[in-house]
mmCIF file of C-alpha atoms in Angstrom:
data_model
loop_
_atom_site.group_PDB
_atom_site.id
_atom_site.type_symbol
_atom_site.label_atom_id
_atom_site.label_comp_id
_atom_site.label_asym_id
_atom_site.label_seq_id
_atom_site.Cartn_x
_atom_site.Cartn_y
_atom_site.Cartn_z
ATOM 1 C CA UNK A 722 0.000 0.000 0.000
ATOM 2 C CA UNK A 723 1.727 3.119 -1.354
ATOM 3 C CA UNK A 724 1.745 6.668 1.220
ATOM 4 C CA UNK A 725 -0.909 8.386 -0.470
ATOM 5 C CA UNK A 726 -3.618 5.177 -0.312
ATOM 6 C CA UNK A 727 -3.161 4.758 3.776
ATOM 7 C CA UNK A 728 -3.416 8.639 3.840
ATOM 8 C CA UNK A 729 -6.681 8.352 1.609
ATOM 9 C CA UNK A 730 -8.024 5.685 3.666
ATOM 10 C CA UNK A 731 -6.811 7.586 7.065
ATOM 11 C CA UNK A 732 -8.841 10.671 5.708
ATOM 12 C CA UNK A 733 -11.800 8.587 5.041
ATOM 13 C CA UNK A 734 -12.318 7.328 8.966
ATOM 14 C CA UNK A 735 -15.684 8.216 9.902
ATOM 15 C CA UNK A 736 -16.111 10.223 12.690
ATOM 16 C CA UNK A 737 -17.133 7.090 15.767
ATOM 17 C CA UNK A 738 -13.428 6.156 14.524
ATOM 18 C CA UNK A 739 -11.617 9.128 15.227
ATOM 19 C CA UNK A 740 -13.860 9.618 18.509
ATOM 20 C CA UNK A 741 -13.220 6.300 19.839
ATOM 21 C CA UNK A 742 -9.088 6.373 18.433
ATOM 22 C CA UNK A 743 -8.920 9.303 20.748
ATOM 23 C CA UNK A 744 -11.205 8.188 23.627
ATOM 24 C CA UNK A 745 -8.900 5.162 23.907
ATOM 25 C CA UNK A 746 -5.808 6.739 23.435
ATOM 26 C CA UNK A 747 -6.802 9.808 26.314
ATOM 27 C CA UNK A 748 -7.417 7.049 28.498
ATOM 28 C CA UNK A 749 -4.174 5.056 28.314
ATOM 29 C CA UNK A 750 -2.591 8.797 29.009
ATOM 30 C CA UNK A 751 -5.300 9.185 31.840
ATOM 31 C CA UNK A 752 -4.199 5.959 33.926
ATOM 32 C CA UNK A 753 -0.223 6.734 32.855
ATOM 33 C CA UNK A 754 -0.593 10.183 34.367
ATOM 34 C CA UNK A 755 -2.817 9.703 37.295
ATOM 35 C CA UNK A 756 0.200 6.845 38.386
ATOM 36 C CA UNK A 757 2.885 9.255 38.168
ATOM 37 C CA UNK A 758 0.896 11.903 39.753
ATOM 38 C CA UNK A 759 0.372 9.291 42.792
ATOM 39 C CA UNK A 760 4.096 8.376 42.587
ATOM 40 C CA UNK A 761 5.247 11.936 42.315
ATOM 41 C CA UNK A 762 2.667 13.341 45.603
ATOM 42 C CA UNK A 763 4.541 10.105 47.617
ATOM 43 C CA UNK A 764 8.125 11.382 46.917
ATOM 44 C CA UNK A 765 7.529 14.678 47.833
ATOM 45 C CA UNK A 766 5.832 14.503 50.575
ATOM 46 C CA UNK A 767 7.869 11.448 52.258
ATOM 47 C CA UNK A 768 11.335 13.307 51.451
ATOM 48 C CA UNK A 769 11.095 14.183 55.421
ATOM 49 C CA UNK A 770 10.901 10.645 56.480
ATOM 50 C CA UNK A 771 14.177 10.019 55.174
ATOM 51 C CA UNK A 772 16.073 12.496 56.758
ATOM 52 C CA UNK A 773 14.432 12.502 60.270
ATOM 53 C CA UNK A 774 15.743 12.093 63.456
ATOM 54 C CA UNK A 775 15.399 9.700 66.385
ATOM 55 C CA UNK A 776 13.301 11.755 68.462
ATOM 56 C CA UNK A 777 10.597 11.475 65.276
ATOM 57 C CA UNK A 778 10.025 7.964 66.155
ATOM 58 C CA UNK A 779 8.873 6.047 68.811
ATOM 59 C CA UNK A 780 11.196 3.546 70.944
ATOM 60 C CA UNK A 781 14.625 2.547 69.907
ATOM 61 C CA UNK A 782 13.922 3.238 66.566
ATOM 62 C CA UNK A 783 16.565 5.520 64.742
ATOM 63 C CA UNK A 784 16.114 5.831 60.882
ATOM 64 C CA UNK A 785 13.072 5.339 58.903
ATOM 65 C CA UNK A 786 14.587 2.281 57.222
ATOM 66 C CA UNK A 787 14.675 0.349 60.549
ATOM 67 C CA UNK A 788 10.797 1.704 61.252
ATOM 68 C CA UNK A 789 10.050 0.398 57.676
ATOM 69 C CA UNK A 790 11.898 -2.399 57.450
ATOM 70 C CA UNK A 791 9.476 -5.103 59.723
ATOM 71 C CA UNK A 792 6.673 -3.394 58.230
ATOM 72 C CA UNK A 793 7.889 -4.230 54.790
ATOM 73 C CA UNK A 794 8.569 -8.046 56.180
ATOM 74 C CA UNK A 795 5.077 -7.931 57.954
ATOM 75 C CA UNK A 796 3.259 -6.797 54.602
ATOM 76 C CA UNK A 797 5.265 -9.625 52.307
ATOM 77 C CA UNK A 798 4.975 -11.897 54.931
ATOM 78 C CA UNK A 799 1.290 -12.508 55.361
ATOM 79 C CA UNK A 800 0.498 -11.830 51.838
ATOM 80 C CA UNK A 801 2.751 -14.995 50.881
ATOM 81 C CA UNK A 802 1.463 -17.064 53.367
ATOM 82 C CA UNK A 803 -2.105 -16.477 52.244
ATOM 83 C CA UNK A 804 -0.929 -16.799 48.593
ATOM 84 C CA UNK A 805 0.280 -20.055 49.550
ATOM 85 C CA UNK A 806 -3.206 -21.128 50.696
ATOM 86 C CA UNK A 807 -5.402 -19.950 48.505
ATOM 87 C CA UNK A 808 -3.850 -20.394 45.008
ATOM 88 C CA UNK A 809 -4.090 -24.165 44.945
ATOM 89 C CA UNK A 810 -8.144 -23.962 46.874
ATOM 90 C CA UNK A 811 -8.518 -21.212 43.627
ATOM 91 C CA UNK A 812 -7.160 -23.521 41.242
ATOM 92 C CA UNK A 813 -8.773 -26.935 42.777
ATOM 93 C CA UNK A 814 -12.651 -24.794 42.529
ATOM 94 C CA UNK A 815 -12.015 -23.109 39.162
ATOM 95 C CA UNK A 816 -11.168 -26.738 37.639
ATOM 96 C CA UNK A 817 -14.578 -28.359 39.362
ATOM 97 C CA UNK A 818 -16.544 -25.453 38.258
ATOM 98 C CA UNK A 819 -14.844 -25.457 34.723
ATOM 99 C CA UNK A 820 -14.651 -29.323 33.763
ATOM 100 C CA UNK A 821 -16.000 -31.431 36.601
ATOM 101 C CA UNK A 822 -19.295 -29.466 38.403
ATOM 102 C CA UNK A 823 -23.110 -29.867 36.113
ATOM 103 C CA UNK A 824 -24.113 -26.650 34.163
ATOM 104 C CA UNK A 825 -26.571 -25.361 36.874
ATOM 105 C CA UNK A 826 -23.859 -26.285 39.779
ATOM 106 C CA UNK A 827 -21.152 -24.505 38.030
ATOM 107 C CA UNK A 828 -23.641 -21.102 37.223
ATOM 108 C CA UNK A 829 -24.497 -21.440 41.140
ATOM 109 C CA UNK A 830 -21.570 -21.690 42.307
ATOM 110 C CA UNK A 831 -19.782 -19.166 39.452
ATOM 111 C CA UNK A 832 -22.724 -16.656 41.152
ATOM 112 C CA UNK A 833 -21.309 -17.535 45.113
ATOM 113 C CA UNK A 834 -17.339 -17.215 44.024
ATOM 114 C CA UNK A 835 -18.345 -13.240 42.227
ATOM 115 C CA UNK A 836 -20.604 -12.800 45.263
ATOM 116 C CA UNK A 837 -17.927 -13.341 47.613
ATOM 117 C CA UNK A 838 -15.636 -11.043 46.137
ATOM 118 C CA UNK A 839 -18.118 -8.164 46.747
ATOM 119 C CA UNK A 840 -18.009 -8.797 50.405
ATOM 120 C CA UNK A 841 -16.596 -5.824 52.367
ATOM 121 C CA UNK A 842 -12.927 -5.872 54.146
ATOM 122 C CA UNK A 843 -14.297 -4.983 57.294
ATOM 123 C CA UNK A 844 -17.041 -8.004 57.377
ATOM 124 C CA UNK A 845 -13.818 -10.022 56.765
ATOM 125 C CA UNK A 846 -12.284 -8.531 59.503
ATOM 126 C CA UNK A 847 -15.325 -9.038 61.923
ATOM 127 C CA UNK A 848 -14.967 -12.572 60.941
ATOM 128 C CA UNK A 849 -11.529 -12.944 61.903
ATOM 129 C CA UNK A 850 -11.699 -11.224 64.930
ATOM 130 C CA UNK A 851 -15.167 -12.691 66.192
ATOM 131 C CA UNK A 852 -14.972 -15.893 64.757
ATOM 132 C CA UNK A 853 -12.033 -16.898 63.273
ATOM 133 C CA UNK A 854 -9.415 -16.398 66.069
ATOM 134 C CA UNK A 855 -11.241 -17.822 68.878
ATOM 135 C CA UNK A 856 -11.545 -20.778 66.605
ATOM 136 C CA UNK A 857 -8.461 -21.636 66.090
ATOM 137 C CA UNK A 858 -7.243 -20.725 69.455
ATOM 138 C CA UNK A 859 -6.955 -24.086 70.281
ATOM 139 C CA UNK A 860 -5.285 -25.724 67.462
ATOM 140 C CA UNK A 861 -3.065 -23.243 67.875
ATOM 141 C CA UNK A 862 -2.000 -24.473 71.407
ATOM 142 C CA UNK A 863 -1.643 -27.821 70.190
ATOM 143 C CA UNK A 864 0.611 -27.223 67.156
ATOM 144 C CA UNK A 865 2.779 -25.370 68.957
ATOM 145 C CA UNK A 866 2.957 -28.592 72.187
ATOM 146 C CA UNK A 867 3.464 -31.202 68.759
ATOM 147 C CA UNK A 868 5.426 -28.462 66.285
ATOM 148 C CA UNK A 869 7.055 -26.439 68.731
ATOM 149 C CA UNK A 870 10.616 -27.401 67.686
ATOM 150 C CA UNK A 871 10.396 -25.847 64.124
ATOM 151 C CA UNK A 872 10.914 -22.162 64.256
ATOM 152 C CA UNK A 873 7.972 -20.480 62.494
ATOM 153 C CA UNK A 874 6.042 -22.622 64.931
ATOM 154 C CA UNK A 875 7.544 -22.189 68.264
ATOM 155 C CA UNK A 876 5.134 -20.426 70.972
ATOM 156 C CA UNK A 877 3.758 -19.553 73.667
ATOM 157 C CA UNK A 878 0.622 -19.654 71.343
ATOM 158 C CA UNK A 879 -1.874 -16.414 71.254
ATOM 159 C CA UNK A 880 -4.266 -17.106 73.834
ATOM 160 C CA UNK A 881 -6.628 -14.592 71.468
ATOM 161 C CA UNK A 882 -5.740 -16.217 68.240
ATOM 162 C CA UNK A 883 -5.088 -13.150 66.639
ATOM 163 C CA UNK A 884 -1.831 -13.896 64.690
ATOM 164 C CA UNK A 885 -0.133 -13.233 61.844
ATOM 165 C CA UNK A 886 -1.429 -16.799 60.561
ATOM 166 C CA UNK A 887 -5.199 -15.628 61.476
ATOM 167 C CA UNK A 888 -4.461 -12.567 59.324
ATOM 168 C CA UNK A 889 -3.083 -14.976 56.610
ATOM 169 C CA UNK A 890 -6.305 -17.156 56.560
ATOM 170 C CA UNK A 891 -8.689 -14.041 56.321
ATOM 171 C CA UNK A 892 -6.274 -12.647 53.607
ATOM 172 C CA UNK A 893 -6.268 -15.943 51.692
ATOM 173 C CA UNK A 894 -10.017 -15.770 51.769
ATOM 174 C CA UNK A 895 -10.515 -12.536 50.674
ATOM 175 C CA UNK A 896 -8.644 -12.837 47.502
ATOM 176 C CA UNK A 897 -10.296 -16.495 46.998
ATOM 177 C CA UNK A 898 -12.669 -15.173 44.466
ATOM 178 C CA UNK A 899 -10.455 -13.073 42.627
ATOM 179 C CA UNK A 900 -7.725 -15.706 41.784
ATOM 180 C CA UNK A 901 -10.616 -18.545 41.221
ATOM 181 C CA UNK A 902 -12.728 -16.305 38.673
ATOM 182 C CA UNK A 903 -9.744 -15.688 36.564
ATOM 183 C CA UNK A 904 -8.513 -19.213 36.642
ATOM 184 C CA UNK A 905 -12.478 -20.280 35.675
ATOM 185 C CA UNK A 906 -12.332 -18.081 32.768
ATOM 186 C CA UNK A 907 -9.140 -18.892 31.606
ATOM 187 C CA UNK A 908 -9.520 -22.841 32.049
ATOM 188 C CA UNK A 909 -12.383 -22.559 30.031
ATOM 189 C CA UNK A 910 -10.663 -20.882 27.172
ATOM 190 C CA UNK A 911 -8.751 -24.067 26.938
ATOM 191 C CA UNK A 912 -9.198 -24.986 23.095
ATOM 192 C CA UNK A 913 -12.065 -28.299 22.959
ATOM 193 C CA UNK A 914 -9.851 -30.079 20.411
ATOM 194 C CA UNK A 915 -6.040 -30.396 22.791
ATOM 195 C CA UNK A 916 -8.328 -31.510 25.535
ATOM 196 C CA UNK A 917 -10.216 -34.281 22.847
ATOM 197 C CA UNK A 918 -7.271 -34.793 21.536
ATOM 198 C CA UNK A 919 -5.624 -35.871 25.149
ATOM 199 C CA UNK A 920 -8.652 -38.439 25.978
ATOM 200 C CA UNK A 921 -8.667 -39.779 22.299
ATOM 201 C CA UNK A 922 -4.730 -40.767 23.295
ATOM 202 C CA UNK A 923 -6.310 -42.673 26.624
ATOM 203 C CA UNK A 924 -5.691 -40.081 28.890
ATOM 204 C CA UNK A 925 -7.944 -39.966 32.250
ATOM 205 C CA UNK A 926 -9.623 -36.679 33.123
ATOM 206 C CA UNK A 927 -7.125 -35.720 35.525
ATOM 207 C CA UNK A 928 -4.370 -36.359 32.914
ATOM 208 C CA UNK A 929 -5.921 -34.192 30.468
ATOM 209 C CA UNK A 930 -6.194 -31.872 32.723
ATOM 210 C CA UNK A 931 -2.656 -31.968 33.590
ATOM 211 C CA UNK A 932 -0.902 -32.001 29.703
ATOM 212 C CA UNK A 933 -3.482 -29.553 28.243
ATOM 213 C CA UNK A 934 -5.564 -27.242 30.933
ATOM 214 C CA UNK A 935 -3.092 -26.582 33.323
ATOM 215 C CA UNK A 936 -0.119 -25.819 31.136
ATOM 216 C CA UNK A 937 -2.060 -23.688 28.881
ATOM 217 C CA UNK A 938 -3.710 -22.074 31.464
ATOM 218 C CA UNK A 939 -0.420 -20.858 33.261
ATOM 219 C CA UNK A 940 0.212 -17.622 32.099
ATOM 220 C CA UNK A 941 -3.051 -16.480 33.353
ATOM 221 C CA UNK A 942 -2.893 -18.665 36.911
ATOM 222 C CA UNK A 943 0.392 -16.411 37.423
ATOM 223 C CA UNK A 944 -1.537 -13.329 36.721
ATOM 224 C CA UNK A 945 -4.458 -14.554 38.712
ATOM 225 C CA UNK A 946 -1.918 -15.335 42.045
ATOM 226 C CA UNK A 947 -0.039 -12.094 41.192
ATOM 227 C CA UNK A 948 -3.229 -9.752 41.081
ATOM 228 C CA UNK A 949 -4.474 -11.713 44.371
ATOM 229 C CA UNK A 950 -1.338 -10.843 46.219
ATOM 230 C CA UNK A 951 -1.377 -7.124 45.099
ATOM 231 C CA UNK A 952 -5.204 -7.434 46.792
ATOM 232 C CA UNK A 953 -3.278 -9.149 50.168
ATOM 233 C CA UNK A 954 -0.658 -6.665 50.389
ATOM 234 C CA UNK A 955 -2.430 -3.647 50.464
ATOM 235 C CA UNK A 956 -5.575 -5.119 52.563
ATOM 236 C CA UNK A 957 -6.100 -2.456 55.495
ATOM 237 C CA UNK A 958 -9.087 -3.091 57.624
ATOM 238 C CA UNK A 959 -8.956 -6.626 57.875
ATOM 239 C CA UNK A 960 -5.209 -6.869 59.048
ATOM 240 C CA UNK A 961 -5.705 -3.765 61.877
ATOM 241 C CA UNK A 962 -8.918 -5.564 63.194
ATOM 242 C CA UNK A 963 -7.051 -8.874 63.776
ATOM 243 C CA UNK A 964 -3.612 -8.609 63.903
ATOM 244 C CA UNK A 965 -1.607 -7.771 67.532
ATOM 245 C CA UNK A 966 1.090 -5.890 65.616
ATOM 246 C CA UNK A 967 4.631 -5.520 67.481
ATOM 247 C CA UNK A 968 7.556 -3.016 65.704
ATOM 248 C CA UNK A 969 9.711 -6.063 65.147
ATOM 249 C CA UNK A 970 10.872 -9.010 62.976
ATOM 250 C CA UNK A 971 9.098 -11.846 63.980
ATOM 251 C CA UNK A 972 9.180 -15.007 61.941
ATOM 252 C CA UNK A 973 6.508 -17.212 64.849
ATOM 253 C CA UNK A 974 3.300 -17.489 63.316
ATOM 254 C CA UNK A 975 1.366 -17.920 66.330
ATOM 255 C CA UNK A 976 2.607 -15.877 69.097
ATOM 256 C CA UNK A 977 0.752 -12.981 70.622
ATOM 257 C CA UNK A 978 3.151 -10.745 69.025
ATOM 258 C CA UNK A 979 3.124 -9.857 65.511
ATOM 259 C CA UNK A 980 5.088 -8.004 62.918
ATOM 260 C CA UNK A 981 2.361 -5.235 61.559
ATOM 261 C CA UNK A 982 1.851 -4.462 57.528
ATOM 262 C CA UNK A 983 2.187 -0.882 56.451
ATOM 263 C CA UNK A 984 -1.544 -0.640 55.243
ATOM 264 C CA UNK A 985 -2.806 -1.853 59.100
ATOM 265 C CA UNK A 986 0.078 0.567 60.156
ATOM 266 C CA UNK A 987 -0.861 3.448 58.310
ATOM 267 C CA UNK A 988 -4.632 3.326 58.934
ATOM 268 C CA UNK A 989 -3.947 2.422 62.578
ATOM 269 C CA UNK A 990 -1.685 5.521 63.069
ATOM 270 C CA UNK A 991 -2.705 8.496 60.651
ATOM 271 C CA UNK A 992 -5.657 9.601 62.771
ATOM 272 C CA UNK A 993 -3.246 10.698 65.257
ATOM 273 C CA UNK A 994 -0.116 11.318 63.213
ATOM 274 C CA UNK A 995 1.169 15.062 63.074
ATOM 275 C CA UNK A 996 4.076 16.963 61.509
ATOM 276 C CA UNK A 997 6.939 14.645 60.653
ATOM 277 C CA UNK A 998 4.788 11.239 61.295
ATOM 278 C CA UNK A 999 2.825 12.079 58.618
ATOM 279 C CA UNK A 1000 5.736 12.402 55.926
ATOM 280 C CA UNK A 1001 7.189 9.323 57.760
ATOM 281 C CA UNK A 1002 3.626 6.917 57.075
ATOM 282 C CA UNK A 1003 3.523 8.522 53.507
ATOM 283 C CA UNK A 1004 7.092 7.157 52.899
ATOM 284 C CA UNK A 1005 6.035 4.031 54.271
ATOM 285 C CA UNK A 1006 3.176 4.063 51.480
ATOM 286 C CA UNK A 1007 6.118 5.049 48.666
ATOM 287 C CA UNK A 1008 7.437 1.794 49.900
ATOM 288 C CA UNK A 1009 4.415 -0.199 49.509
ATOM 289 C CA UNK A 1010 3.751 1.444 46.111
ATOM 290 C CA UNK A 1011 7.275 0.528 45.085
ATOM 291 C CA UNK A 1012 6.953 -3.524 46.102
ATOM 292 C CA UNK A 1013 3.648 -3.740 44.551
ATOM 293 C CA UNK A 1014 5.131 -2.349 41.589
ATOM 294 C CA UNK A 1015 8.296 -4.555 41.801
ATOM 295 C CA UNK A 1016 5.814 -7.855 42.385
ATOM 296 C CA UNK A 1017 3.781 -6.700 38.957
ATOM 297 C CA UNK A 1018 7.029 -6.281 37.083
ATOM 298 C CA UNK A 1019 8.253 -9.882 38.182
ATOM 299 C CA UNK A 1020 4.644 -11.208 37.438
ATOM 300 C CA UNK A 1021 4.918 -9.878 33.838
ATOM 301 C CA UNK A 1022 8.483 -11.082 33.383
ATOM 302 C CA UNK A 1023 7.420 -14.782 34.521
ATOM 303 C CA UNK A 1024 4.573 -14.338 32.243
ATOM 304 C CA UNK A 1025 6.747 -13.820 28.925
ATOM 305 C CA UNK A 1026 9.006 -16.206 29.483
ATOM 306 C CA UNK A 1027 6.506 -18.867 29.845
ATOM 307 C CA UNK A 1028 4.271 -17.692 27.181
ATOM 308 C CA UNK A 1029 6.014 -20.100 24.695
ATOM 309 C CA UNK A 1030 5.563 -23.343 26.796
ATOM 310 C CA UNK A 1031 1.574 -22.119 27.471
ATOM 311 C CA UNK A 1032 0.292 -23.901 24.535
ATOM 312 C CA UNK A 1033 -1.862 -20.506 24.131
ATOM 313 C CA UNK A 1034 -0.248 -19.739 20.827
#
């Protein structure tokens, strides 16, 4: 196609074209520029935090890295954990929903899954904190008299419950629905004929499940697990209604004391912040935006480099 033709054919775009061209394009800008506005207000405004004093924090605490620092391992912490136990209960749903559940079960239960998602943090955290905990109180006790000699399980166990594990299981259910919708959808893209194809070879369900669901449905499990712990790590209400947060580095899982997350720490805090403080839990947000970011990137780059094994091209 010679210069003039595309510029002919350019010229002749009626006008919904041009309208929605630029609709789409203003919005890509929109989202790009609203980010670095968000990114640029944190800088600014936590530039303080990284220059202030020891009398601007509370306890032994010096620098803002060392007030940061079991935040950030708080945050990570309990959004891996409930990663951990919610991706393969995501996966293990989606796949009965997708291939194994009747037509009406799988619409009912599609229905519950997006219902669930729609459920408010702080129910969640009413959950956790007036159900949850004292339910697992016990078990807690007795994992800790069978498990005690492993490190992440040592004690004394929370005579409240409210751990860092609690917080986990709350966490992994809140992004339940999110990581199972995505893997439903994308399970069912599947193509009819590699999954034929695998039974007409004498494969059982479960093997065609394995050689042609699963591995082309990796890409978007990853995305699913990745946009679930983005959801865990920047959960608020839920975490400062049922953790027992402590300004430390504590790998225990079910002691009393627990290292906090810098959402529940922010939320928990502002109201009474002033002057400095508040540059100093605005930094700790900067930091927060900056490992959510670094997760996404990582997502993405896991993403690529599978995409050839995927079998989704």
């Amino acid at each position: 196609m010679t210069t003039a033709a595309a510029t002919t054919i350019k010229a002749r775009q009626r006008p919904g074209d041009r309208i929605f061209s630029s609709a789409t394009v203003i919005s890509g800008s929109l989202i790009l520029a609203v980010l670095a506005a968000v990114a640029i207000f944190l800088l600014v405004e936590s530039l303080p935090a990284f220059v202030a004093g020891p009398d601007d924090f509370n306890g032994d605490i010096t620098n803002f890295w060392s007030y940061v620092g079991p935040l950030v391992f708080g945050t990570i912490y309990s959004a891996v954990l409930a990663l951990l136990m919610a991706v393969p209960v995501a996966i293990g749903i989606a796949l009965f929903i997708s291939h194994f559940a009747p037509r009406k079960l799988a619409q009912s239960l599609g229905y519950l899954v997006d219902l669930l998602a729609a459920v408010p943090s702080v129910v969640f955290g009413l959950w956790g904190i007036g159900v949850l905990a004292p339910l697992v109180q016990p078990f807690y006790t007795t994992i800790v008299d069978w498990f005690g000699w492993f490190p992440p399980l040592a004690g004394p166990a929370s005579g409240t419950g409210r751990t860092i594990f609690t917080v986990s299981i709350v966490l992994a259910v809140m992004i339940l629905p999110i990581i199972t919708a995505i893997c439903r959808e994308i399970f069912l893209q599947t193509p009819l004929l590699h999954e034929e194809a695998a039974l007409a070879l004498g494969a059982t369900r479960w093997e065609m499940i394995r050689m042609a669901v699963l591995p082309f449905g990796l890409p978007g499990i990853i995305s699913a697990s990745m946009l679930g712990l983005g959801r865990a790590l920047g959960e608020t209400m839920a975490v400062a209604m049922v953790l027992s947060p402590s300004p430390e580095v504590i790998f225990q899982l079910l002691t009393a004391q627990n290292s906090n997350t810098i959402a529940a720490n922010i939320a928990l805090n502002f109201p009474e912040a002033h002057g400095v403080g508040v540059n100093i839990l605005l930094a700790t947000g900067l930091v927060l935006f900056v490992v959510t970011l670094l997760v996404n990137m990582l997502a993405r780059v896991i993403i690529n480099s599978r995409k050839a094994f995927s079998g989704a091209n």
